[in-house]
Amino acid sequence: MKYLLLNHKMNLLGQDLSKYIENFPKGNNIVVFPTSIYIPYFLGKNILVGCQDVSSKDMGSVTSEVSANQLKSIGVEYVLIGHSERREAYQEEDKEVNDKIKRAINAGLKIVICIGEKNGEDKFEVINKQLETALENITSINNILIAYEPVSAIGSGTAITNEEINEVTEWIKNWFMEKYQETPTILYGGSVNDINIEELVNTKVEGFLVGGASLSIEKVNKMQEVITNN
Ligand code: PGA
């Protein structure tokens, strides 16, 4: 079954959580990435939980950051690293992404590395560089998932075509076969919703990273239903 990863970003208020959690679909293919202060509300409820980011530093005097070991210690299992909104708004570079991945690997977290080109950029050139730097000195991809998210598709309301998704998926698989002789789980993200998922589910990706549509628990249930039936 394909994965459904739900990236809440900085959305929802405290009072929105109980309805969302009560109606959250069960499944070992569905992972929620709430705003970090809400993570504890989702834990201990048979729900797979991830964090939207992790510190590149070890535990200690680093005000406002959250370390990979701290996340692991409370039962968080997944982490998003290198989301385009962080790359854009916080100038997060591939080197920092690499440091974060190493911390997360050492803590035993499952890592979703977000990659993707901006409008007008050569996609294969960009994702080649993003992958090369992000995975520098990383020998095992056991706990690594790749989310391909073309920046112009994120939040736009329109996903890219199935053909485009398949082309990039094949390219990423080949990249990993050459370097690691195996392929990671590859996901697509960028305006996936409860309607277009019926088409997108026919692509070669093994799941979806969903932003906007993940905020409605009704849409989440619909998306999970589509994935379960395919
Ligand atoms: P979107 O966000 O589904 O709202 O396009 C996806 C993402 O940023 O991960």
PDB file of C-alpha atoms and ligand atoms in Angstrom:
ATOM      1  CA  MET A   1       0.000   0.000   0.000  1.00  0.00           C
ATOM      2  CA  LYS A   2       1.204   3.512  -0.764  1.00  0.00           C
ATOM      3  CA  TYR A   3       2.194   5.945   1.983  1.00  0.00           C
ATOM      4  CA  LEU A   4       0.201   9.013   2.945  1.00  0.00           C
ATOM      5  CA  LEU A   5       2.293  11.651   4.734  1.00  0.00           C
ATOM      6  CA  LEU A   6       0.478  14.650   6.149  1.00  0.00           C
ATOM      7  CA  ASN A   7       2.418  17.890   6.536  1.00  0.00           C
ATOM      8  CA  HIS A   8       0.385  20.346   8.611  1.00  0.00           C
ATOM      9  CA  LYS A   9       3.044  23.068   8.384  1.00  0.00           C
ATOM     10  CA  MET A  10       2.112  25.958  10.747  1.00  0.00           C
ATOM     11  CA  ASN A  11      -1.629  25.346  10.676  1.00  0.00           C
ATOM     12  CA  LEU A  12      -4.522  24.353  12.954  1.00  0.00           C
ATOM     13  CA  LEU A  13      -5.274  25.656  16.428  1.00  0.00           C
ATOM     14  CA  GLY A  14      -5.400  23.751  19.708  1.00  0.00           C
ATOM     15  CA  GLN A  15      -9.185  23.519  19.540  1.00  0.00           C
ATOM     16  CA  ASP A  16      -9.035  21.836  16.112  1.00  0.00           C
ATOM     17  CA  LEU A  17      -7.064  18.851  17.328  1.00  0.00           C
ATOM     18  CA  SER A  18      -9.517  16.620  19.175  1.00  0.00           C
ATOM     19  CA  LYS A  19     -11.881  16.168  16.198  1.00  0.00           C
ATOM     20  CA  TYR A  20      -8.901  15.609  13.914  1.00  0.00           C
ATOM     21  CA  ILE A  21      -7.347  12.995  16.191  1.00  0.00           C
ATOM     22  CA  GLU A  22     -10.623  11.194  16.968  1.00  0.00           C
ATOM     23  CA  ASN A  23     -11.287  10.717  13.257  1.00  0.00           C
ATOM     24  CA  PHE A  24      -7.724   9.954  12.200  1.00  0.00           C
ATOM     25  CA  PRO A  25      -7.682   6.827   9.999  1.00  0.00           C
ATOM     26  CA  LYS A  26      -5.732   3.866  11.311  1.00  0.00           C
ATOM     27  CA  GLY A  27      -2.944   2.426   9.225  1.00  0.00           C
ATOM     28  CA  ASN A  28       0.778   1.801   9.217  1.00  0.00           C
ATOM     29  CA  ASN A  29       1.063   3.698   5.924  1.00  0.00           C
ATOM     30  CA  ILE A  30      -0.191   7.038   7.235  1.00  0.00           C
ATOM     31  CA  VAL A  31       2.042   9.483   9.097  1.00  0.00           C
ATOM     32  CA  VAL A  32       1.136  12.887  10.473  1.00  0.00           C
ATOM     33  CA  PHE A  33       3.626  15.759  10.795  1.00  0.00           C
ATOM     34  CA  PRO A  34       1.838  18.243  13.073  1.00  0.00           C
ATOM     35  CA  THR A  35       3.151  21.647  14.075  1.00  0.00           C
ATOM     36  CA  SER A  36       5.774  20.588  16.613  1.00  0.00           C
ATOM     37  CA  ILE A  37       4.034  21.864  19.757  1.00  0.00           C
ATOM     38  CA  TYR A  38       1.063  19.612  18.910  1.00  0.00           C
ATOM     39  CA  ILE A  39       3.123  16.424  18.534  1.00  0.00           C
ATOM     40  CA  PRO A  40       2.389  15.157  22.080  1.00  0.00           C
ATOM     41  CA  TYR A  41      -1.362  15.239  21.383  1.00  0.00           C
ATOM     42  CA  PHE A  42      -0.886  12.644  18.631  1.00  0.00           C
ATOM     43  CA  LEU A  43       1.437  10.327  20.535  1.00  0.00           C
ATOM     44  CA  GLY A  44       0.223   7.184  22.320  1.00  0.00           C
ATOM     45  CA  LYS A  45      -2.856   6.949  20.097  1.00  0.00           C
ATOM     46  CA  ASN A  46      -1.645   4.337  17.640  1.00  0.00           C
ATOM     47  CA  ILE A  47      -0.807   7.072  15.129  1.00  0.00           C
ATOM     48  CA  LEU A  48       2.551   7.343  13.356  1.00  0.00           C
ATOM     49  CA  VAL A  49       3.994  10.763  14.104  1.00  0.00           C
ATOM     50  CA  GLY A  50       6.712  12.785  12.443  1.00  0.00           C
ATOM     51  CA  CYS A  51       8.317  16.160  12.999  1.00  0.00           C
ATOM     52  CA  GLN A  52       8.569  18.777  10.242  1.00  0.00           C
ATOM     53  CA  ASP A  53      12.225  19.517  10.942  1.00  0.00           C
ATOM     54  CA  VAL A  54      15.098  18.576  13.240  1.00  0.00           C
ATOM     55  CA  SER A  55      18.166  20.359  14.531  1.00  0.00           C
ATOM     56  CA  SER A  56      21.513  19.919  12.811  1.00  0.00           C
ATOM     57  CA  LYS A  57      23.087  20.254  16.262  1.00  0.00           C
ATOM     58  CA  ASP A  58      23.506  17.828  19.118  1.00  0.00           C
ATOM     59  CA  MET A  59      21.523  18.311  22.328  1.00  0.00           C
ATOM     60  CA  GLY A  60      22.592  21.211  24.512  1.00  0.00           C
ATOM     61  CA  SER A  61      22.670  24.979  24.526  1.00  0.00           C
ATOM     62  CA  VAL A  62      20.775  25.596  21.306  1.00  0.00           C
ATOM     63  CA  THR A  63      17.776  27.789  22.109  1.00  0.00           C
ATOM     64  CA  SER A  64      14.500  26.873  20.379  1.00  0.00           C
ATOM     65  CA  GLU A  65      15.830  23.860  18.502  1.00  0.00           C
ATOM     66  CA  VAL A  66      14.677  20.226  18.872  1.00  0.00           C
ATOM     67  CA  SER A  67      17.174  17.401  18.574  1.00  0.00           C
ATOM     68  CA  ALA A  68      16.748  14.076  16.804  1.00  0.00           C
ATOM     69  CA  ASN A  69      17.340  12.152  20.043  1.00  0.00           C
ATOM     70  CA  GLN A  70      14.689  14.201  21.835  1.00  0.00           C
ATOM     71  CA  LEU A  71      12.145  13.389  19.128  1.00  0.00           C
ATOM     72  CA  LYS A  72      12.994   9.701  19.242  1.00  0.00           C
ATOM     73  CA  SER A  73      12.808   9.667  23.036  1.00  0.00           C
ATOM     74  CA  ILE A  74       9.110  10.604  23.077  1.00  0.00           C
ATOM     75  CA  GLY A  75       8.038   8.238  20.292  1.00  0.00           C
ATOM     76  CA  VAL A  76       8.338  10.352  17.146  1.00  0.00           C
ATOM     77  CA  GLU A  77       9.327   8.045  14.293  1.00  0.00           C
ATOM     78  CA  TYR A  78       9.667  10.223  11.201  1.00  0.00           C
ATOM     79  CA  VAL A  79      11.225  13.549  10.319  1.00  0.00           C
ATOM     80  CA  LEU A  80      10.975  15.801   7.273  1.00  0.00           C
ATOM     81  CA  ILE A  81      14.294  17.292   6.257  1.00  0.00           C
ATOM     82  CA  GLY A  82      14.980  19.960   3.645  1.00  0.00           C
ATOM     83  CA  HIS A  83      11.444  21.040   2.873  1.00  0.00           C
ATOM     84  CA  SER A  84      11.493  23.758   0.208  1.00  0.00           C
ATOM     85  CA  GLU A  85       9.822  26.224   2.569  1.00  0.00           C
ATOM     86  CA  ARG A  86      12.766  25.864   4.942  1.00  0.00           C
ATOM     87  CA  ARG A  87      15.291  26.031   2.126  1.00  0.00           C
ATOM     88  CA  GLU A  88      13.589  29.204   0.881  1.00  0.00           C
ATOM     89  CA  ALA A  89      12.670  31.073   4.069  1.00  0.00           C
ATOM     90  CA  TYR A  90      15.619  30.046   6.252  1.00  0.00           C
ATOM     91  CA  GLN A  91      18.294  29.640   3.595  1.00  0.00           C
ATOM     92  CA  GLU A  92      18.715  26.026   4.619  1.00  0.00           C
ATOM     93  CA  GLU A  93      21.527  24.716   2.432  1.00  0.00           C
ATOM     94  CA  ASP A  94      22.234  21.157   1.356  1.00  0.00           C
ATOM     95  CA  LYS A  95      25.166  20.995   3.815  1.00  0.00           C
ATOM     96  CA  GLU A  96      22.825  21.700   6.732  1.00  0.00           C
ATOM     97  CA  VAL A  97      20.388  19.164   5.328  1.00  0.00           C
ATOM     98  CA  ASN A  98      23.244  16.647   5.350  1.00  0.00           C
ATOM     99  CA  ASP A  99      24.048  17.419   9.012  1.00  0.00           C
ATOM    100  CA  LYS A 100      20.399  17.016   9.975  1.00  0.00           C
ATOM    101  CA  ILE A 101      20.138  13.694   8.145  1.00  0.00           C
ATOM    102  CA  LYS A 102      23.188  12.368   9.992  1.00  0.00           C
ATOM    103  CA  ARG A 103      21.689  13.347  13.361  1.00  0.00           C
ATOM    104  CA  ALA A 104      18.388  11.715  12.431  1.00  0.00           C
ATOM    105  CA  ILE A 105      20.072   8.513  11.237  1.00  0.00           C
ATOM    106  CA  ASN A 106      22.028   8.247  14.492  1.00  0.00           C
ATOM    107  CA  ALA A 107      18.820   8.683  16.482  1.00  0.00           C
ATOM    108  CA  GLY A 108      17.092   5.914  14.510  1.00  0.00           C
ATOM    109  CA  LEU A 109      14.449   8.129  12.911  1.00  0.00           C
ATOM    110  CA  LYS A 110      12.965   7.540   9.466  1.00  0.00           C
ATOM    111  CA  ILE A 111      13.898  10.453   7.252  1.00  0.00           C
ATOM    112  CA  VAL A 112      11.910  12.031   4.455  1.00  0.00           C
ATOM    113  CA  ILE A 113      14.316  14.120   2.379  1.00  0.00           C
ATOM    114  CA  CYS A 114      12.444  16.761   0.396  1.00  0.00           C
ATOM    115  CA  ILE A 115      13.901  17.694  -2.965  1.00  0.00           C
ATOM    116  CA  GLY A 116      12.667  19.567  -6.006  1.00  0.00           C
ATOM    117  CA  GLU A 117      13.441  22.333  -8.427  1.00  0.00           C
ATOM    118  CA  LYS A 118      12.065  25.844  -8.550  1.00  0.00           C
ATOM    119  CA  ASN A 119      10.208  27.169 -11.558  1.00  0.00           C
ATOM    120  CA  GLY A 120      12.524  27.523 -14.550  1.00  0.00           C
ATOM    121  CA  GLU A 121      15.371  25.466 -13.079  1.00  0.00           C
ATOM    122  CA  ASP A 122      16.721  22.312 -14.702  1.00  0.00           C
ATOM    123  CA  LYS A 123      15.075  19.706 -12.492  1.00  0.00           C
ATOM    124  CA  PHE A 124      17.608  16.918 -12.941  1.00  0.00           C
ATOM    125  CA  GLU A 125      20.555  19.243 -12.367  1.00  0.00           C
ATOM    126  CA  VAL A 126      18.927  20.570  -9.174  1.00  0.00           C
ATOM    127  CA  ILE A 127      17.867  17.250  -7.688  1.00  0.00           C
ATOM    128  CA  ASN A 128      21.208  15.675  -8.562  1.00  0.00           C
ATOM    129  CA  LYS A 129      22.997  18.352  -6.554  1.00  0.00           C
ATOM    130  CA  GLN A 130      20.461  18.209  -3.719  1.00  0.00           C
ATOM    131  CA  LEU A 131      20.826  14.433  -3.435  1.00  0.00           C
ATOM    132  CA  GLU A 132      24.603  14.430  -3.758  1.00  0.00           C
ATOM    133  CA  THR A 133      25.139  16.967  -0.996  1.00  0.00           C
ATOM    134  CA  ALA A 134      22.352  15.756   1.262  1.00  0.00           C
ATOM    135  CA  LEU A 135      23.687  12.203   1.204  1.00  0.00           C
ATOM    136  CA  GLU A 136      27.395  12.969   1.416  1.00  0.00           C
ATOM    137  CA  ASN A 137      29.158  10.355   3.583  1.00  0.00           C
ATOM    138  CA  ILE A 138      25.915   8.491   4.166  1.00  0.00           C
ATOM    139  CA  THR A 139      26.440   4.848   3.411  1.00  0.00           C
ATOM    140  CA  SER A 140      23.071   3.295   4.189  1.00  0.00           C
ATOM    141  CA  ILE A 141      19.697   4.426   2.894  1.00  0.00           C
ATOM    142  CA  ASN A 142      17.734   2.003   5.067  1.00  0.00           C
ATOM    143  CA  ASN A 143      15.717   4.691   6.818  1.00  0.00           C
ATOM    144  CA  ILE A 144      15.564   7.170   3.962  1.00  0.00           C
ATOM    145  CA  LEU A 145      12.530   8.164   1.916  1.00  0.00           C
ATOM    146  CA  ILE A 146      12.650  10.742  -0.862  1.00  0.00           C
ATOM    147  CA  ALA A 147       9.836  13.218  -1.438  1.00  0.00           C
ATOM    148  CA  TYR A 148      10.011  14.859  -4.855  1.00  0.00           C
ATOM    149  CA  GLU A 149       8.194  18.181  -4.634  1.00  0.00           C
ATOM    150  CA  PRO A 150       8.541  20.622  -7.533  1.00  0.00           C
ATOM    151  CA  VAL A 151       8.342  23.972  -5.764  1.00  0.00           C
ATOM    152  CA  SER A 152       5.935  25.526  -8.261  1.00  0.00           C
ATOM    153  CA  ALA A 153       3.391  22.739  -7.629  1.00  0.00           C
ATOM    154  CA  ILE A 154       3.372  23.210  -3.847  1.00  0.00           C
ATOM    155  CA  GLY A 155       0.262  25.036  -2.707  1.00  0.00           C
ATOM    156  CA  SER A 156      -0.632  25.877  -6.321  1.00  0.00           C
ATOM    157  CA  GLY A 157      -3.749  23.734  -6.520  1.00  0.00           C
ATOM    158  CA  THR A 158      -2.359  21.803  -9.483  1.00  0.00           C
ATOM    159  CA  ALA A 159      -0.163  18.748  -9.292  1.00  0.00           C
ATOM    160  CA  ILE A 160       2.238  17.900 -12.121  1.00  0.00           C
ATOM    161  CA  THR A 161       1.184  15.181 -14.576  1.00  0.00           C
ATOM    162  CA  ASN A 162       1.478  11.448 -13.963  1.00  0.00           C
ATOM    163  CA  GLU A 163       3.996  11.263 -16.835  1.00  0.00           C
ATOM    164  CA  GLU A 164       6.206  13.890 -15.221  1.00  0.00           C
ATOM    165  CA  ILE A 165       5.997  12.137 -11.861  1.00  0.00           C
ATOM    166  CA  ASN A 166       6.942   8.815 -13.448  1.00  0.00           C
ATOM    167  CA  GLU A 167       9.859  10.357 -15.348  1.00  0.00           C
ATOM    168  CA  VAL A 168      11.384  11.859 -12.208  1.00  0.00           C
ATOM    169  CA  THR A 169      10.685   8.726 -10.168  1.00  0.00           C
ATOM    170  CA  GLU A 170      12.615   6.622 -12.694  1.00  0.00           C
ATOM    171  CA  TRP A 171      15.445   9.140 -12.693  1.00  0.00           C
ATOM    172  CA  ILE A 172      15.691   9.083  -8.884  1.00  0.00           C
ATOM    173  CA  LYS A 173      15.595   5.273  -8.843  1.00  0.00           C
ATOM    174  CA  ASN A 174      18.458   5.121 -11.350  1.00  0.00           C
ATOM    175  CA  TRP A 175      20.427   7.646  -9.323  1.00  0.00           C
ATOM    176  CA  PHE A 176      20.141   5.447  -6.225  1.00  0.00           C
ATOM    177  CA  MET A 177      20.821   2.198  -8.100  1.00  0.00           C
ATOM    178  CA  GLU A 178      24.100   3.648  -9.341  1.00  0.00           C
ATOM    179  CA  LYS A 179      25.184   4.928  -5.942  1.00  0.00           C
ATOM    180  CA  TYR A 180      23.626   2.457  -3.504  1.00  0.00           C
ATOM    181  CA  GLN A 181      22.551  -0.541  -5.618  1.00  0.00           C
ATOM    182  CA  GLU A 182      19.089  -0.180  -4.092  1.00  0.00           C
ATOM    183  CA  THR A 183      16.241   2.296  -4.215  1.00  0.00           C
ATOM    184  CA  PRO A 184      14.487   4.163  -1.403  1.00  0.00           C
ATOM    185  CA  THR A 185      10.760   4.754  -1.093  1.00  0.00           C
ATOM    186  CA  ILE A 186       9.939   7.650  -3.401  1.00  0.00           C
ATOM    187  CA  LEU A 187       7.009   9.991  -2.750  1.00  0.00           C
ATOM    188  CA  TYR A 188       5.442  12.845  -4.668  1.00  0.00           C
ATOM    189  CA  GLY A 189       4.288  16.108  -3.088  1.00  0.00           C
ATOM    190  CA  GLY A 190       2.731  19.247  -4.525  1.00  0.00           C
ATOM    191  CA  SER A 191      -1.023  19.958  -4.430  1.00  0.00           C
ATOM    192  CA  VAL A 192      -2.094  16.361  -3.862  1.00  0.00           C
ATOM    193  CA  ASN A 193      -5.712  16.343  -2.679  1.00  0.00           C
ATOM    194  CA  ASP A 194      -8.707  14.084  -2.152  1.00  0.00           C
ATOM    195  CA  ILE A 195      -9.775  14.509  -5.797  1.00  0.00           C
ATOM    196  CA  ASN A 196      -6.573  14.254  -7.854  1.00  0.00           C
ATOM    197  CA  ILE A 197      -5.218  11.408  -5.729  1.00  0.00           C
ATOM    198  CA  GLU A 198      -7.527   9.102  -7.680  1.00  0.00           C
ATOM    199  CA  GLU A 199      -5.348   9.750 -10.755  1.00  0.00           C
ATOM    200  CA  LEU A 200      -2.033  10.183  -8.962  1.00  0.00           C
ATOM    201  CA  VAL A 201      -2.384   6.799  -7.312  1.00  0.00           C
ATOM    202  CA  ASN A 202      -1.659   5.253 -10.727  1.00  0.00           C
ATOM    203  CA  THR A 203       1.882   6.659 -10.827  1.00  0.00           C
ATOM    204  CA  LYS A 204       5.056   4.772  -9.910  1.00  0.00           C
ATOM    205  CA  VAL A 205       5.598   6.662  -6.655  1.00  0.00           C
ATOM    206  CA  GLU A 206       5.085   4.800  -3.412  1.00  0.00           C
ATOM    207  CA  GLY A 207       3.155   7.549  -1.692  1.00  0.00           C
ATOM    208  CA  PHE A 208       2.332  11.207  -1.254  1.00  0.00           C
ATOM    209  CA  LEU A 209       3.345  14.116   0.933  1.00  0.00           C
ATOM    210  CA  VAL A 210       0.252  16.267   1.380  1.00  0.00           C
ATOM    211  CA  GLY A 211       0.111  19.805   2.752  1.00  0.00           C
ATOM    212  CA  GLY A 212      -3.094  21.829   2.337  1.00  0.00           C
ATOM    213  CA  ALA A 213      -5.465  18.871   1.945  1.00  0.00           C
ATOM    214  CA  SER A 214      -4.064  17.252   5.096  1.00  0.00           C
ATOM    215  CA  LEU A 215      -5.719  19.900   7.281  1.00  0.00           C
ATOM    216  CA  SER A 216      -9.205  18.505   6.677  1.00  0.00           C
ATOM    217  CA  ILE A 217      -9.745  15.181   8.414  1.00  0.00           C
ATOM    218  CA  GLU A 218     -12.553  14.433   5.951  1.00  0.00           C
ATOM    219  CA  LYS A 219     -10.113  14.810   3.050  1.00  0.00           C
ATOM    220  CA  VAL A 220      -7.531  12.730   4.877  1.00  0.00           C
ATOM    221  CA  ASN A 221     -10.027   9.880   5.261  1.00  0.00           C
ATOM    222  CA  LYS A 222     -10.978  10.119   1.596  1.00  0.00           C
ATOM    223  CA  MET A 223      -7.316  10.022   0.519  1.00  0.00           C
ATOM    224  CA  GLN A 224      -6.612   7.070   2.781  1.00  0.00           C
ATOM    225  CA  GLU A 225      -9.638   5.263   1.309  1.00  0.00           C
ATOM    226  CA  VAL A 226      -8.363   5.805  -2.248  1.00  0.00           C
ATOM    227  CA  ILE A 227      -4.920   4.516  -1.313  1.00  0.00           C
ATOM    228  CA  THR A 228      -6.331   1.504   0.516  1.00  0.00           C
ATOM    229  CA  ASN A 229      -8.479   0.547  -2.469  1.00  0.00           C
ATOM    230  CA  ASN A 230      -5.598   0.678  -4.950  1.00  0.00           C
TER     231      ASN A 230
HETATM  232  P1  PGA B   1       0.663  21.145  -0.672  1.00  0.00           P
HETATM  233  O1  PGA B   1       2.023  21.048   0.159  1.00  0.00           O
HETATM  234  O2  PGA B   1       0.043  19.776  -0.652  1.00  0.00           O
HETATM  235  O3  PGA B   1      -0.164  22.158   0.049  1.00  0.00           O
HETATM  236  O4  PGA B   1       1.019  21.549  -2.060  1.00  0.00           O
HETATM  237  C1  PGA B   1       2.889  19.962  -0.002  1.00  0.00           C
HETATM  238  C2  PGA B   1       4.150  20.196   0.775  1.00  0.00           C
HETATM  239  O5  PGA B   1       4.600  21.346   0.879  1.00  0.00           O
HETATM  240  O6  PGA B   1       4.722  19.246   1.330  1.00  0.00           O
END
